[in-house]
XYZ file of C-alpha atoms in Angstrom:
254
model
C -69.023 -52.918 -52.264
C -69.845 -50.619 -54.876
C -72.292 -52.930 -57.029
C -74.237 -53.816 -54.225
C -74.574 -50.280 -53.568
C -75.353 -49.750 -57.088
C -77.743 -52.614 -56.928
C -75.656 -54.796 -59.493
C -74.962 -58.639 -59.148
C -71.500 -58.480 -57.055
C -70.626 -61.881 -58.449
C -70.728 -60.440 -61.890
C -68.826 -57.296 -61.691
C -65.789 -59.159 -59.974
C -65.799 -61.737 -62.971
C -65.499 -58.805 -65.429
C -62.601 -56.942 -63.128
C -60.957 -60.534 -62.486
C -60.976 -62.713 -65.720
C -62.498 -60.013 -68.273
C -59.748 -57.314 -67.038
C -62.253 -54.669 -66.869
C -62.519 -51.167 -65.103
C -65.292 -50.509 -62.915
C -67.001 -47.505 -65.457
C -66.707 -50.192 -68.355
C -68.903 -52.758 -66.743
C -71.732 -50.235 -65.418
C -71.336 -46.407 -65.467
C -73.193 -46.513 -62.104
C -70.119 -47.690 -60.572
C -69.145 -44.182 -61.019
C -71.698 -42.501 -58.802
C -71.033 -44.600 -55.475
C -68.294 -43.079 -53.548
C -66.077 -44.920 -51.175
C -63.257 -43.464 -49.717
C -60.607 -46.438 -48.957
C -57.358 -46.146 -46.689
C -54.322 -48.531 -47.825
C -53.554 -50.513 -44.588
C -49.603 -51.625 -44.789
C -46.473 -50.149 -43.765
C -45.492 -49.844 -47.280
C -42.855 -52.826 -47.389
C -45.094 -55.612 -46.037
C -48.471 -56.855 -47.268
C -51.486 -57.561 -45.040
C -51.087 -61.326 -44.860
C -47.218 -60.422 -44.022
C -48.321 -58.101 -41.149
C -51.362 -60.697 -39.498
C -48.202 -63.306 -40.034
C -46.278 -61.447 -37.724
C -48.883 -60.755 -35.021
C -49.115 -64.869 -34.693
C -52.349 -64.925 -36.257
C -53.170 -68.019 -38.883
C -52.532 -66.434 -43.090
C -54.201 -70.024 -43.950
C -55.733 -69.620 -47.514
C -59.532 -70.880 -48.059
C -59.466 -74.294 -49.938
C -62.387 -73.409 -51.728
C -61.934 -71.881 -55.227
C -62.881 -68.049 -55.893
C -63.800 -68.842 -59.577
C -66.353 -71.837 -58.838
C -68.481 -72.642 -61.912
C -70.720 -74.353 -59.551
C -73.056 -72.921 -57.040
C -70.881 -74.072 -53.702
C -72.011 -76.839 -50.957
C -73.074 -75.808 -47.872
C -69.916 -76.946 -46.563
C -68.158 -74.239 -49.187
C -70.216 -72.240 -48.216
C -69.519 -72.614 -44.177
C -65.614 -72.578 -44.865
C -66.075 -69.893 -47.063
C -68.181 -67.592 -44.355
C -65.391 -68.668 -41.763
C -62.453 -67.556 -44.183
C -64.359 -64.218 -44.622
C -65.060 -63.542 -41.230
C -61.536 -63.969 -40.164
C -60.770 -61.212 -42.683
C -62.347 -58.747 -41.350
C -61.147 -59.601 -37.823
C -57.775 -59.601 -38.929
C -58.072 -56.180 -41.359
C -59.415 -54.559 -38.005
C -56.893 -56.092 -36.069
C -54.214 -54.823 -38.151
C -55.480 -51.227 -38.334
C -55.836 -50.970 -34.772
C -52.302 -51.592 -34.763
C -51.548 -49.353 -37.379
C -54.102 -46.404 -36.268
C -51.172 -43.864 -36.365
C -50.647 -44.399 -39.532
C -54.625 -43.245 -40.286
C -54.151 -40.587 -38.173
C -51.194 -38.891 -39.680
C -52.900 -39.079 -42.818
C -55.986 -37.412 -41.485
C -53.863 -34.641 -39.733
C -52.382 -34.039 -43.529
C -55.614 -33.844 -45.604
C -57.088 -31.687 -42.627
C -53.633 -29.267 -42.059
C -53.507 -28.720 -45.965
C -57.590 -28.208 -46.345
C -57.552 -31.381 -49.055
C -60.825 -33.193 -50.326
C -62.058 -36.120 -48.712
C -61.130 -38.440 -51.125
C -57.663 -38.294 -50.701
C -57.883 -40.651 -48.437
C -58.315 -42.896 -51.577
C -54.512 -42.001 -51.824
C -51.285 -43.704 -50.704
C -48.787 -41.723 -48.845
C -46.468 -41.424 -51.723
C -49.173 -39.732 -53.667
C -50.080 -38.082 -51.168
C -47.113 -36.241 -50.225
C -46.656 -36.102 -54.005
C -50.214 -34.158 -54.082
C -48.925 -31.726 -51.373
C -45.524 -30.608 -52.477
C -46.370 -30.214 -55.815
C -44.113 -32.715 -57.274
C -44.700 -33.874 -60.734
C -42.336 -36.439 -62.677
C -40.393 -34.299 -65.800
C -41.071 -35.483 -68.914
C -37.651 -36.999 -69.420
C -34.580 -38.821 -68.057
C -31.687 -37.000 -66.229
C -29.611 -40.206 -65.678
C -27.825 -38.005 -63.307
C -28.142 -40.264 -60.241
C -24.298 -40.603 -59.793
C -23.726 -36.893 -60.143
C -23.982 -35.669 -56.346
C -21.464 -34.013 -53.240
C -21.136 -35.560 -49.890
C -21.661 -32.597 -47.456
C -18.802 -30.910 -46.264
C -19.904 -31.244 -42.485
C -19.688 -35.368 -42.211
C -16.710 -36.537 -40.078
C -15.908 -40.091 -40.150
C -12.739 -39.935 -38.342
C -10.848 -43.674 -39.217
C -14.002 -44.421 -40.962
C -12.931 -41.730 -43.576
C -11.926 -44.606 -46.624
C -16.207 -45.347 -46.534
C -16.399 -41.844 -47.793
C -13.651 -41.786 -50.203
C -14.937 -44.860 -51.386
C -18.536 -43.344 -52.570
C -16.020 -40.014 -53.855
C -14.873 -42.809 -56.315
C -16.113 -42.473 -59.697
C -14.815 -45.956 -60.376
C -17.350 -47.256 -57.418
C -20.424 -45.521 -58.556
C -22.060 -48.866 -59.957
C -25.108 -49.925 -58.829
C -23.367 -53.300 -58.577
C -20.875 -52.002 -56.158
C -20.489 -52.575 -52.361
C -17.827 -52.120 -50.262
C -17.698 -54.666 -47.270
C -15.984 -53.829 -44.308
C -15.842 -53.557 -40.487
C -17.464 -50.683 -37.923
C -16.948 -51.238 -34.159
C -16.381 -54.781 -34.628
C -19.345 -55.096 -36.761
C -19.074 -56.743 -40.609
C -21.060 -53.541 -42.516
C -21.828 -53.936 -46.035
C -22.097 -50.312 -47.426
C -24.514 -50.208 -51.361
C -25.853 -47.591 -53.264
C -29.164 -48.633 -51.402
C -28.071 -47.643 -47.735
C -25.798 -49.844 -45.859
C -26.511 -53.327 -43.683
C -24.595 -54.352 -40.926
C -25.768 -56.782 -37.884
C -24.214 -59.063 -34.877
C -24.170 -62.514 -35.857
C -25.908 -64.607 -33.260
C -26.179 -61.356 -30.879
C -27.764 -62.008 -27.480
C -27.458 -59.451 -25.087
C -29.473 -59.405 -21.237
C -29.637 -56.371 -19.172
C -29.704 -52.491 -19.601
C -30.296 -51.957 -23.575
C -30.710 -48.287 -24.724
C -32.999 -47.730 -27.650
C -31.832 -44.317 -29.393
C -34.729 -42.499 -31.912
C -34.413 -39.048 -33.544
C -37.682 -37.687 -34.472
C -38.007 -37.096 -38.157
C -34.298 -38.065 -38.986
C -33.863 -38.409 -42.748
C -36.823 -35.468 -43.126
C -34.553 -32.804 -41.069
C -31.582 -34.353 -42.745
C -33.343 -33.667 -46.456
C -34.517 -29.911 -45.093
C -31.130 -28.787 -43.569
C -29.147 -29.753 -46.250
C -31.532 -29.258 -48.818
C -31.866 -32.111 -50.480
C -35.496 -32.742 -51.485
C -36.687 -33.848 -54.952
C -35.777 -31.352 -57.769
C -39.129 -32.385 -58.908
C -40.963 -31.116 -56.128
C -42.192 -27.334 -56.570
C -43.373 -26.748 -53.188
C -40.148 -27.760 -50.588
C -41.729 -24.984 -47.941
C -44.552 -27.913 -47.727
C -42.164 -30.214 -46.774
C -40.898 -28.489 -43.505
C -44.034 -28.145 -42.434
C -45.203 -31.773 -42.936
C -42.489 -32.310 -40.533
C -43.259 -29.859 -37.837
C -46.997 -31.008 -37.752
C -45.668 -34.682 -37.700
C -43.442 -33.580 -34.547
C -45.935 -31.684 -33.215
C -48.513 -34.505 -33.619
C -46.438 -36.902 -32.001
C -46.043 -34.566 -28.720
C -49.562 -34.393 -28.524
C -50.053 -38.362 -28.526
C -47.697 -38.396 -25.991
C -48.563 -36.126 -23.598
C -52.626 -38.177 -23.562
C -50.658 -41.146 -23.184
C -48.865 -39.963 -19.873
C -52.096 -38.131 -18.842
C-alpha cells in the first residue's frame, strides 16, 4: 500500500521485504513519508485464517505461486483476483465481528489523549505504552518466589493450595491432577484445565461472567507488573472498560 502511494513498483518492494529481507526505509526512503495507521485484527491466540475457519468460511490457499518468475496466465490471473477478493471479504467479515475489539482500543488512545498512530500498536504495547511499563535491564528469576493471599478458602479443596505452598512442586514441569465436583482438573503453573468428557446437557444452562475478573483481581490485591510505573493507569483502564461496556448495552436494549 505504501509504494503505490509512493509511486514505486509494488511488485518490487515486496521482493526486497520477502526474499531480500529488507525494511521498508532501506528499499526507498519515501516509504517513510506515507503514513498508514494499521489495526491488528485477532483475538491474540488465533490467526485470521483460524478465526474465518471458525465462522465456516473456506481458508483454501491460492494454487498459484506468490514468487512467479513468469508474468501469470489469464487464468492466474482470474484465480488470483478471486483469491484476493475473498480476502478482503473475509478481513471485513472478521472485523465486523471483532468491532469491540477496535472500539476499546479507540476509547484508550482517545481517554489517555495518545497520537493517532498508536493504533499501529497491539494491545500489549499498548497497555505497555500507558502504564509506563518498561522491561529492567536484567533477570530476576524470581518467578517461584510469591504468597497465596490470605483471603482464599478452598474448604476440602485445601491440598490444591498446599500443593502450590510446596517448594518441591514449583517446577514448571509440575502438575497436580486431581478431581473438583466430579470433574478430572489438571492444575499447572499455566492456570488449570478441567472439562466433562463427552458432556451433553439440554435445558436451563446458566452462563456466569464477572466483568473485568483477573483486572479487579490484579488491582485489589495488588498484583500488577513490578515493571509497570504507572498502576493508577491500570484502574482506570478498567473502569472505562466497565463503563464502556454499560454504555453498549444500554443502545443495545434501546
Amino acid at each position: 500500500m505504501k509504494a503505490l502511494l509512493a509511486n514505486l513498483n509494488p511488485c518490487m518492494v515486496s521482493d526486497k521485504i520477502i526474499k531480500e529481507k529488507l525494511s521498508g526505509w532501506q528499499i526507498d526512503r519515501s516509504l517513510n513519508s506515507q503514513e498508514l495507521f494499521f489495526f491488528e485484527l485477532g483475538d491474540g491466540f488465533k490467526s485470521l485464517k483460524e478465526l474465518e475457519l471458525f465462522m465456516g468460511e473456506s481458508i483454501v490457499e491460492s494454487s498459484v505461486s506468490f514468487d512467479l518468475e513468469t508474468y501469470p496466465s489469464k487464468e492466474e490471473i482470474e484465480e488470483l483476483t478471486s483469491y484476493c477478493l475473498h480476502d478482503v471479504r473475509m478481513t471485513l467479515k472478521v472485523f465486523n465481528e471483532l468491532k469491540h475489539e477496535y472500539e476499546a482500543q479507540e476509547a484508550l488512545i482517545n481517554y489517555f489523549s495518545l497520537e493517532e498512530n498508536f493504533f499501529n500498536k497491539s494491545k500489549a504495547q499498548l497497555s505497555s505504552s500507558i502504564l509506563g511499563a518498561k522491561r529492567p535491564n536484567f533477570e530476576r528469576n524470581d518467578e517461584f518466589d510469591f504468597n497465596i493471599i490470605n483471603t482464599l478458602e478452598l474448604s476440602k479443596y485445601d491440598y490444591v493450595k498446599r500443593w502450590y505452598e510446596d517448594f518441591n512442586n514449583r517446577d514448571y514441569k509440575k502438575g497436580l491432577k486431581t478431581n473438583v465436583y466430579n470433574v478430572e482438573t489438571d492444575f499447572g503453573w499455566g492456570g488449570l484445565h478441567s472439562a466433562r468428557k463427552q458432556y451433553i446437557k439440554e435445558g436451563f444452562i446458566v452462563n456466569s461472567d464477572v466483568s473485568s475478573f483477573y483486572p479487579s483481581i490484579i488491582i485489589n490485591y495488588n498484583l500488577l507488573s513490578r515493571n509497570v510505573s504507572k498502576p493508577e493507569k491500570y484502574k482506570q483502564i478498567r473502569d472505562t472498560r466497565i463503563e464502556l461496556k454499560k454504555i453498549k448495552t444500554l443502545k443495545n436494549i434501546h
